[in-house]
XYZ file of N, CA and C in Angstrom:
600
model
N 81.178 116.397 80.639
C 81.056 114.942 80.798
C 80.957 114.601 82.288
N 79.950 113.820 82.655
C 79.821 113.349 84.028
C 80.684 112.106 84.206
N 81.748 112.250 84.988
C 82.674 111.145 85.192
C 82.271 110.325 86.410
N 82.530 109.015 86.392
C 82.320 108.208 87.590
C 83.091 108.813 88.761
N 82.474 108.784 89.940
C 83.064 109.481 91.087
C 82.905 108.649 92.345
N 83.973 108.595 93.149
C 83.949 107.933 94.449
C 84.302 108.956 95.520
N 83.383 109.169 96.456
C 83.665 110.116 97.540
C 84.812 109.620 98.412
N 84.872 108.299 98.635
C 85.961 107.745 99.441
C 87.313 108.024 98.793
N 87.400 107.831 97.475
C 88.657 108.102 96.774
C 89.022 109.575 96.859
N 88.021 110.437 96.793
C 88.261 111.873 96.932
C 88.801 112.197 98.325
N 88.212 111.576 99.344
C 88.592 111.875 100.724
C 90.000 111.406 101.061
N 90.373 110.224 100.562
C 91.664 109.661 100.985
C 92.809 109.985 100.039
N 92.521 110.660 98.946
C 93.536 110.897 97.916
C 94.752 111.648 98.453
N 94.545 112.771 99.088
C 95.673 113.584 99.546
C 96.463 112.928 100.680
N 95.816 112.324 101.692
C 96.600 111.622 102.711
C 97.459 110.495 102.140
N 96.913 109.749 101.177
C 97.704 108.681 100.560
C 98.843 109.274 99.749
N 98.554 110.306 98.973
C 99.582 110.926 98.139
C 100.736 111.447 98.977
N 100.435 111.991 100.127
C 101.494 112.493 101.004
C 102.488 111.383 101.351
N 101.993 110.183 101.587
C 102.875 109.053 101.901
C 103.564 108.523 100.642
N 102.843 108.472 99.531
C 103.424 107.919 98.304
C 104.575 108.768 97.781
N 104.519 110.068 97.979
C 105.634 110.923 97.565
C 106.949 110.389 98.131
N 106.903 109.966 99.381
C 108.095 109.446 100.053
C 108.383 108.003 99.638
N 107.351 107.185 99.624
C 107.544 105.757 99.366
C 107.995 105.476 97.938
N 107.563 106.299 96.992
C 107.833 106.044 95.574
C 108.856 107.008 94.985
N 109.615 107.663 95.846
C 110.578 108.664 95.373
C 111.596 108.067 94.411
N 111.972 106.802 94.642
C 113.000 106.171 93.811
C 112.420 105.178 92.813
N 111.098 105.097 92.733
C 110.455 104.161 91.800
C 110.300 104.814 90.432
N 110.137 103.957 89.424
C 109.922 104.462 88.075
C 108.596 104.047 87.473
N 108.011 102.960 88.019
C 106.776 102.432 87.435
C 105.891 101.847 88.523
N 104.586 102.035 88.355
C 103.601 101.540 89.317
C 102.444 100.896 88.561
N 102.013 99.738 89.035
C 100.778 99.109 88.571
C 99.732 99.299 89.651
N 98.624 99.933 89.314
C 97.514 100.068 90.246
C 96.468 99.006 89.929
N 96.165 98.178 90.909
C 95.164 97.124 90.759
C 93.843 97.617 91.341
N 92.775 97.466 90.571
C 91.468 97.922 91.024
C 91.387 99.431 91.067
N 91.723 100.078 89.950
C 91.824 101.540 89.919
C 90.474 102.247 89.943
N 89.384 101.507 89.820
C 88.055 102.074 90.023
C 87.712 103.205 89.074
N 87.442 104.368 89.646
C 87.043 105.531 88.853
C 88.227 106.256 88.223
N 89.438 105.879 88.612
C 90.626 106.540 88.078
C 91.027 107.799 88.820
N 90.346 108.126 89.901
C 90.669 109.351 90.636
C 92.078 109.308 91.210
N 92.450 108.182 91.823
C 93.807 108.064 92.350
C 94.830 108.078 91.221
N 94.577 107.309 90.185
C 95.533 107.215 89.074
C 95.842 108.590 88.501
N 94.813 109.369 88.256
C 95.009 110.692 87.646
C 95.713 111.646 88.601
N 95.292 111.646 89.858
C 95.899 112.555 90.830
C 97.348 112.188 91.111
N 97.620 110.903 91.251
C 98.974 110.483 91.601
C 99.930 110.647 90.425
N 99.469 110.329 89.226
C 100.323 110.506 88.047
C 100.649 111.983 87.837
N 99.669 112.847 88.062
C 99.899 114.284 87.898
C 100.881 114.812 88.932
N 100.797 114.291 90.155
C 101.643 114.788 91.241
C 103.040 114.178 91.234
N 103.202 113.032 90.562
C 104.507 112.347 90.543
C 104.899 112.051 89.100
N 105.297 113.061 88.357
C 105.573 112.882 86.925
C 106.762 111.978 86.628
N 107.559 111.641 87.645
C 108.684 110.724 87.416
C 108.220 109.275 87.288
N 106.953 109.013 87.609
C 106.424 107.650 87.568
C 105.654 107.388 86.282
N 105.784 106.173 85.765
C 104.865 105.660 84.754
C 103.769 104.911 85.512
N 102.566 105.479 85.512
C 101.469 104.915 86.310
C 100.549 104.110 85.396
N 100.428 102.805 85.718
C 99.594 101.909 84.918
C 98.337 101.528 85.699
N 97.195 102.147 85.406
C 95.956 101.747 86.070
C 95.372 100.486 85.436
N 94.738 99.668 86.260
C 94.103 98.453 85.744
C 92.791 98.215 86.481
N 91.931 97.452 85.835
C 90.643 97.086 86.432
C 90.221 95.727 85.891
N 89.285 95.110 86.609
C 88.653 93.893 86.104
C 88.016 94.214 84.747
N 88.073 93.277 83.803
C 87.527 93.557 82.465
C 86.112 94.121 82.476
N 85.283 93.672 83.398
C 83.905 94.138 83.447
C 83.735 95.554 83.960
N 84.798 96.121 84.535
C 84.719 97.473 85.108
C 85.617 98.467 84.391
N 86.216 98.049 83.291
C 87.182 98.911 82.610
C 86.538 100.192 82.084
N 85.265 100.119 81.694
C 84.589 101.304 81.161
C 84.378 102.379 82.228
N 84.415 101.992 83.493
C 84.328 102.971 84.579
C 85.639 103.730 84.727
N 86.735 103.062 84.421
C 88.072 103.624 84.610
C 88.522 104.514 83.460
N 88.175 104.140 82.254
C 88.747 104.789 81.065
C 88.480 106.298 80.950
N 87.224 106.760 81.137
C 86.923 108.155 80.789
C 87.801 109.183 81.490
N 87.987 109.057 82.791
C 88.776 110.041 83.524
C 90.236 110.013 83.078
N 90.763 108.805 82.867
C 92.166 108.689 82.448
C 92.380 109.308 81.069
N 91.441 109.079 80.167
C 91.568 109.648 78.825
C 91.469 111.167 78.860
N 90.581 111.682 79.695
C 90.412 113.127 79.795
C 91.644 113.787 80.405
N 92.307 113.092 81.329
C 93.496 113.656 81.982
C 94.627 113.878 80.989
N 94.775 112.966 80.031
C 95.771 113.098 78.959
C 97.164 113.402 79.503
N 97.597 112.634 80.498
C 98.923 112.800 81.089
C 99.915 111.878 80.396
N 101.089 112.388 80.091
C 102.090 111.591 79.381
C 102.520 110.364 80.173
N 102.528 110.474 81.494
C 103.008 109.368 82.328
C 101.884 108.493 82.865
N 100.647 108.763 82.435
C 99.507 107.919 82.809
C 99.187 107.017 81.628
N 99.511 105.742 81.769
C 99.334 104.804 80.671
C 97.858 104.465 80.482
N 97.519 104.017 79.297
C 96.138 103.634 79.008
C 95.712 102.497 79.930
N 94.533 102.585 80.525
C 94.071 101.534 81.428
C 94.055 100.164 80.750
N 94.404 99.155 81.525
C 94.406 97.789 81.012
C 93.470 96.921 81.847
N 92.976 95.862 81.223
C 92.138 94.888 81.916
C 93.029 93.841 82.566
N 92.853 93.661 83.864
C 93.587 92.629 84.591
C 92.600 91.871 85.470
N 92.452 90.599 85.209
C 91.676 89.703 86.054
C 92.665 89.052 87.015
N 92.464 89.222 88.321
C 93.422 88.696 89.292
C 93.647 87.204 89.086
N 92.600 86.491 88.697
C 92.733 85.041 88.519
C 93.469 84.667 87.237
N 93.343 85.493 86.203
C 93.842 85.096 84.891
C 94.865 86.057 84.298
N 95.038 87.241 84.886
C 95.912 88.230 84.272
C 95.196 88.895 83.102
N 95.914 89.273 82.038
C 97.373 89.190 81.908
C 98.062 90.259 82.743
N 99.274 89.930 83.202
C 100.032 90.847 84.039
C 101.116 91.532 83.221
N 101.417 92.788 83.554
C 102.430 93.523 82.785
C 103.802 92.873 82.891
N 104.549 92.986 81.837
C 105.943 92.534 81.820
C 106.774 93.607 81.137
N 107.859 94.053 81.751
C 108.407 93.605 83.037
C 107.552 94.044 84.221
N 107.781 93.392 85.360
C 107.048 93.727 86.575
C 107.414 95.139 87.021
N 106.437 95.918 87.498
C 106.715 97.302 87.890
C 107.518 97.395 89.188
N 108.013 98.587 89.454
C 108.750 98.822 90.696
C 107.838 98.740 91.913
N 106.556 99.012 91.718
C 105.602 98.951 92.825
C 104.230 98.554 92.309
N 103.515 97.801 93.136
C 102.100 97.505 92.912
C 101.329 98.222 94.009
N 100.304 98.954 93.610
C 99.491 99.726 94.553
C 98.033 99.315 94.387
N 97.354 99.137 95.501
C 95.923 98.850 95.440
C 95.243 99.454 96.655
N 94.085 100.055 96.437
C 93.354 100.740 97.509
C 91.936 100.207 97.607
N 91.551 99.889 98.839
C 90.173 99.466 99.123
C 89.723 98.309 98.239
N 90.595 97.320 98.129
C 90.255 96.134 97.343
C 90.229 94.850 98.171
N 91.133 94.703 99.134
C 91.248 93.419 99.826
C 89.988 93.075 100.608
N 89.236 94.067 101.049
C 88.003 93.780 101.788
C 86.799 93.626 100.864
N 86.983 93.924 99.583
C 85.897 93.780 98.606
C 85.940 92.410 97.938
N 87.120 91.993 97.512
C 87.250 90.701 96.837
C 87.237 89.575 97.866
N 87.075 88.357 97.392
C 87.018 87.194 98.279
C 88.390 86.881 98.867
N 88.394 86.085 99.924
C 89.667 85.640 100.516
C 90.496 84.891 99.480
N 89.820 84.113 98.644
C 90.543 83.346 97.627
C 91.257 84.266 96.646
N 90.619 85.384 96.285
C 91.262 86.331 95.371
C 92.416 87.060 96.041
N 92.290 87.335 97.334
C 93.420 87.924 98.067
C 94.611 86.968 98.020
N 94.349 85.692 98.263
C 95.419 84.697 98.209
C 96.022 84.609 96.813
N 95.170 84.679 95.793
C 95.659 84.614 94.416
C 96.549 85.801 94.098
N 96.160 86.988 94.550
C 96.974 88.182 94.310
C 98.376 88.005 94.870
N 98.477 87.492 96.075
C 99.799 87.302 96.665
C 100.561 86.172 95.978
N 99.854 85.178 95.479
C 100.519 84.119 94.715
C 101.122 84.672 93.430
N 100.398 85.585 92.777
C 100.923 86.232 91.568
C 102.159 87.049 91.909
N 102.089 87.794 93.002
C 103.247 88.588 93.424
C 104.434 87.691 93.752
N 104.157 86.525 94.318
C 105.239 85.585 94.615
C 105.904 85.098 93.342
N 105.088 84.799 92.333
C 105.614 84.220 91.097
C 106.262 85.251 90.192
N 105.727 86.474 90.170
C 106.158 87.449 89.175
C 106.856 88.671 89.746
N 106.648 88.965 91.014
C 107.222 90.165 91.599
C 108.739 90.167 91.539
N 109.299 91.291 91.141
C 110.752 91.422 91.033
C 111.350 91.714 92.404
N 112.548 91.216 92.635
C 113.241 91.507 93.881
C 113.374 93.017 94.050
N 113.073 93.486 95.255
C 113.152 94.905 95.545
C 111.888 95.674 95.251
N 110.945 95.069 94.536
C 109.699 95.774 94.217
C 108.821 95.877 95.461
N 107.968 96.890 95.462
C 107.097 97.145 96.602
C 105.661 96.702 96.314
N 104.970 96.347 97.381
C 103.530 96.102 97.345
C 102.914 97.024 98.386
N 102.050 97.933 97.937
C 101.485 98.964 98.801
C 99.969 98.805 98.814
N 99.410 98.569 99.995
C 97.983 98.283 100.140
C 97.355 99.290 101.095
N 96.279 99.921 100.637
C 95.526 100.862 101.475
C 94.161 100.272 101.793
N 93.730 100.438 103.035
C 92.398 100.009 103.423
C 92.325 99.686 104.899
N 91.168 99.228 105.368
C 91.008 98.862 106.776
C 91.535 97.454 107.044
N 92.036 97.249 108.250
C 92.469 95.926 108.694
C 92.004 95.712 110.128
N 91.814 94.444 110.484
C 91.659 94.060 111.881
C 93.018 93.631 112.419
N 93.193 93.790 113.732
C 94.441 93.392 114.370
C 94.125 92.458 115.524
N 94.780 91.289 115.504
C 94.548 90.253 116.506
C 93.056 89.935 116.615
N 92.408 89.926 115.443
C 91.001 89.558 115.386
C 90.038 90.617 115.864
N 90.540 91.820 116.134
C 89.701 92.877 116.688
C 89.559 94.036 115.702
N 88.362 94.608 115.661
C 88.158 95.825 114.878
C 88.887 96.985 115.541
N 89.348 97.921 114.728
C 90.038 99.086 115.277
C 89.075 100.217 115.618
N 87.810 100.081 115.232
C 86.810 101.108 115.540
C 85.418 100.521 115.358
N 84.437 101.163 115.958
C 83.055 100.726 115.776
C 82.614 100.942 114.339
N 83.106 102.009 113.721
C 82.729 102.264 112.322
C 83.234 101.154 111.412
N 84.426 100.623 111.695
C 84.925 99.498 110.906
C 84.088 98.246 111.147
N 83.663 98.033 112.384
C 82.800 96.884 112.686
C 81.483 96.990 111.920
N 80.909 98.182 111.896
C 79.658 98.391 111.159
C 79.867 98.195 109.660
N 80.988 98.692 109.171
C 81.313 98.555 107.748
C 81.471 97.089 107.377
N 82.106 96.315 108.247
C 82.317 94.894 107.977
C 80.984 94.155 107.903
N 80.067 94.486 108.791
C 78.735 93.875 108.747
C 78.034 94.202 107.436
N 78.159 95.449 107.000
C 77.541 95.863 105.740
C 78.153 95.112 104.564
N 79.486 94.975 104.570
C 80.167 94.255 103.497
C 79.678 92.814 103.405
N 79.621 92.140 104.547
C 79.260 90.724 104.556
C 77.782 90.512 104.246
N 76.971 91.514 104.531
C 75.551 91.419 104.199
C 75.347 91.462 102.686
N 76.150 92.275 101.994
C 76.015 92.379 100.537
C 76.753 91.263 99.816
N 77.821 90.737 100.450
C 78.601 89.650 99.855
C 79.323 88.910 100.974
N 78.853 87.711 101.330
C 79.463 86.974 102.438
C 80.953 86.684 102.241
N 81.435 86.748 100.999
C 82.852 86.480 100.743
C 83.755 87.658 100.995
N 83.166 88.833 101.173
C 83.972 90.027 101.418
C 84.098 90.262 102.918
N 84.836 91.305 103.286
C 84.988 91.632 104.702
C 86.381 92.146 105.010
N 86.491 92.877 106.104
C 87.786 93.408 106.530
C 88.698 92.249 106.905
N 89.910 92.272 106.395
C 90.842 91.161 106.599
C 91.687 91.370 107.861
N 92.090 90.247 108.457
C 93.017 90.305 109.581
C 94.408 90.634 109.063
N 95.023 91.642 109.655
C 96.353 92.047 109.219
C 97.332 90.879 109.282
N 97.269 90.105 110.350
C 98.232 89.018 110.523
C 98.119 87.988 109.404
N 96.906 87.729 108.946
C 96.710 86.784 107.841
C 97.301 87.339 106.551
N 97.013 88.594 106.258
C 97.538 89.198 105.033
C 99.059 89.272 105.088
N 99.599 89.632 106.244
C 101.058 89.711 106.370
C 101.699 88.339 106.188
N 101.022 87.288 106.640
C 101.561 85.933 106.445
C 101.554 85.551 104.970
N 100.531 85.996 104.230
C 100.514 85.762 102.782
C 101.688 86.473 102.122
N 101.944 87.702 102.554
C 103.058 88.465 101.998
C 104.387 87.789 102.309
N 104.545 87.330 103.537
C 105.783 86.650 103.925
C 105.996 85.400 103.085
N 104.945 84.614 102.917
C 105.042 83.398 102.104
C 105.358 83.721 100.647
N 104.959 84.918 100.199
C 105.213 85.340 98.817
C 106.599 85.949 98.640
N 107.359 86.020 99.731
C 108.719 86.548 99.641
C 108.840 88.023 99.942
N 107.807 88.593 100.557
C 107.799 90.024 100.871
C 108.016 90.241 102.367
N 108.771 91.286 102.687
C 109.005 91.662 104.076
C 108.251 92.952 104.383
N 107.616 92.986 105.538
C 106.890 94.183 105.956
C 107.865 95.331 106.179
N 107.583 96.455 105.549
C 108.413 97.646 105.690
C 107.755 98.685 106.603
N 106.486 98.958 106.363
C 105.788 99.961 107.157
C 104.304 99.622 107.237
N 103.715 99.976 108.360
C 102.268 99.876 108.567
C 101.833 101.234 109.105
N 101.287 102.056 108.241
C 101.078 103.474 108.523
C 99.612 103.740 108.850
N 99.369 104.374 109.985
C 98.007 104.768 110.344
C 97.546 105.903 109.442
N 96.323 105.781 108.930
C 95.747 106.770 108.025
C 94.410 107.259 108.583
N 93.882 108.354 108.038
C 92.585 108.843 108.523
C 91.468 107.810 108.348
N 90.405 108.007 109.113
C 89.184 107.192 109.018
C 89.451 105.714 109.270
N 90.389 105.430 110.197
C 90.660 104.055 110.634
C 91.129 103.146 109.507
N 91.888 103.698 108.588
C 92.507 102.927 107.521
C 94.007 102.823 107.752
N 94.647 101.980 106.940
C 96.095 101.775 107.026
C 96.695 101.838 105.625
N 97.964 102.173 105.572
C 98.742 102.051 104.341
C 99.904 101.127 104.669
N 99.866 99.923 104.105
C 100.832 98.882 104.451
C 101.773 98.668 103.274
N 103.058 98.609 103.588
C 104.086 98.523 102.556
C 104.938 97.286 102.796
N 105.020 96.433 101.774
C 105.926 95.286 101.781
C 106.928 95.440 100.640
N 108.096 94.820 100.803
C 109.101 94.826 99.738
C 109.548 93.394 99.458
N 109.674 93.053 98.186
C 110.083 91.695 97.789
C 111.556 91.504 98.142
N 111.798 90.560 99.029
C 113.162 90.331 99.510
C 113.650 88.921 99.214
N 112.754 88.083 98.678
C 113.110 86.683 98.449
C 112.399 86.181 97.212
N 113.105 85.434 96.404
C 112.509 84.813 95.227
C 112.781 83.322 95.302
N 111.730 82.554 95.562
C 111.912 81.103 95.753
C 112.049 80.378 94.423
């Protein structure tokens, strides 16, 4: 069977997993938003059997996610679910961690804001929000390759683009999350970790 494949997911899988081993050592459940081809979901669930890993995708992309997850047949990898950021439905109870990779620069600014609003309303105290991808800092690109990538993103969809870290962090703060770590990753990416510390 020819499975959907992302070279980027293949490249960043092991560096991310190395950090997640530490970050999720005490977690029991993870919701992955925008799980794409399922490469991360399958690799991470296999490497961290103490976790119940719940992959999710937009309803229109669920067929891309399902095949790899079904073939993996891991006891701790739950069946993929459809989650529309604007409409849900969201899992209940809320997981110990929400993980998303290479999504904030793809979706619109409005959807980024909606995601944090959902986390504000539903996120459990102590739960983590872990985001992987490129960020700008103080309005500046961290590399020429990121600048080129941002131009390409905006050319294909003016609503997408690399987000300013300070803006995203302010959304997290308003949602009741405190920044825990901002980890430099290969290829000018970051792994940013927030923890829910306030419930308004």
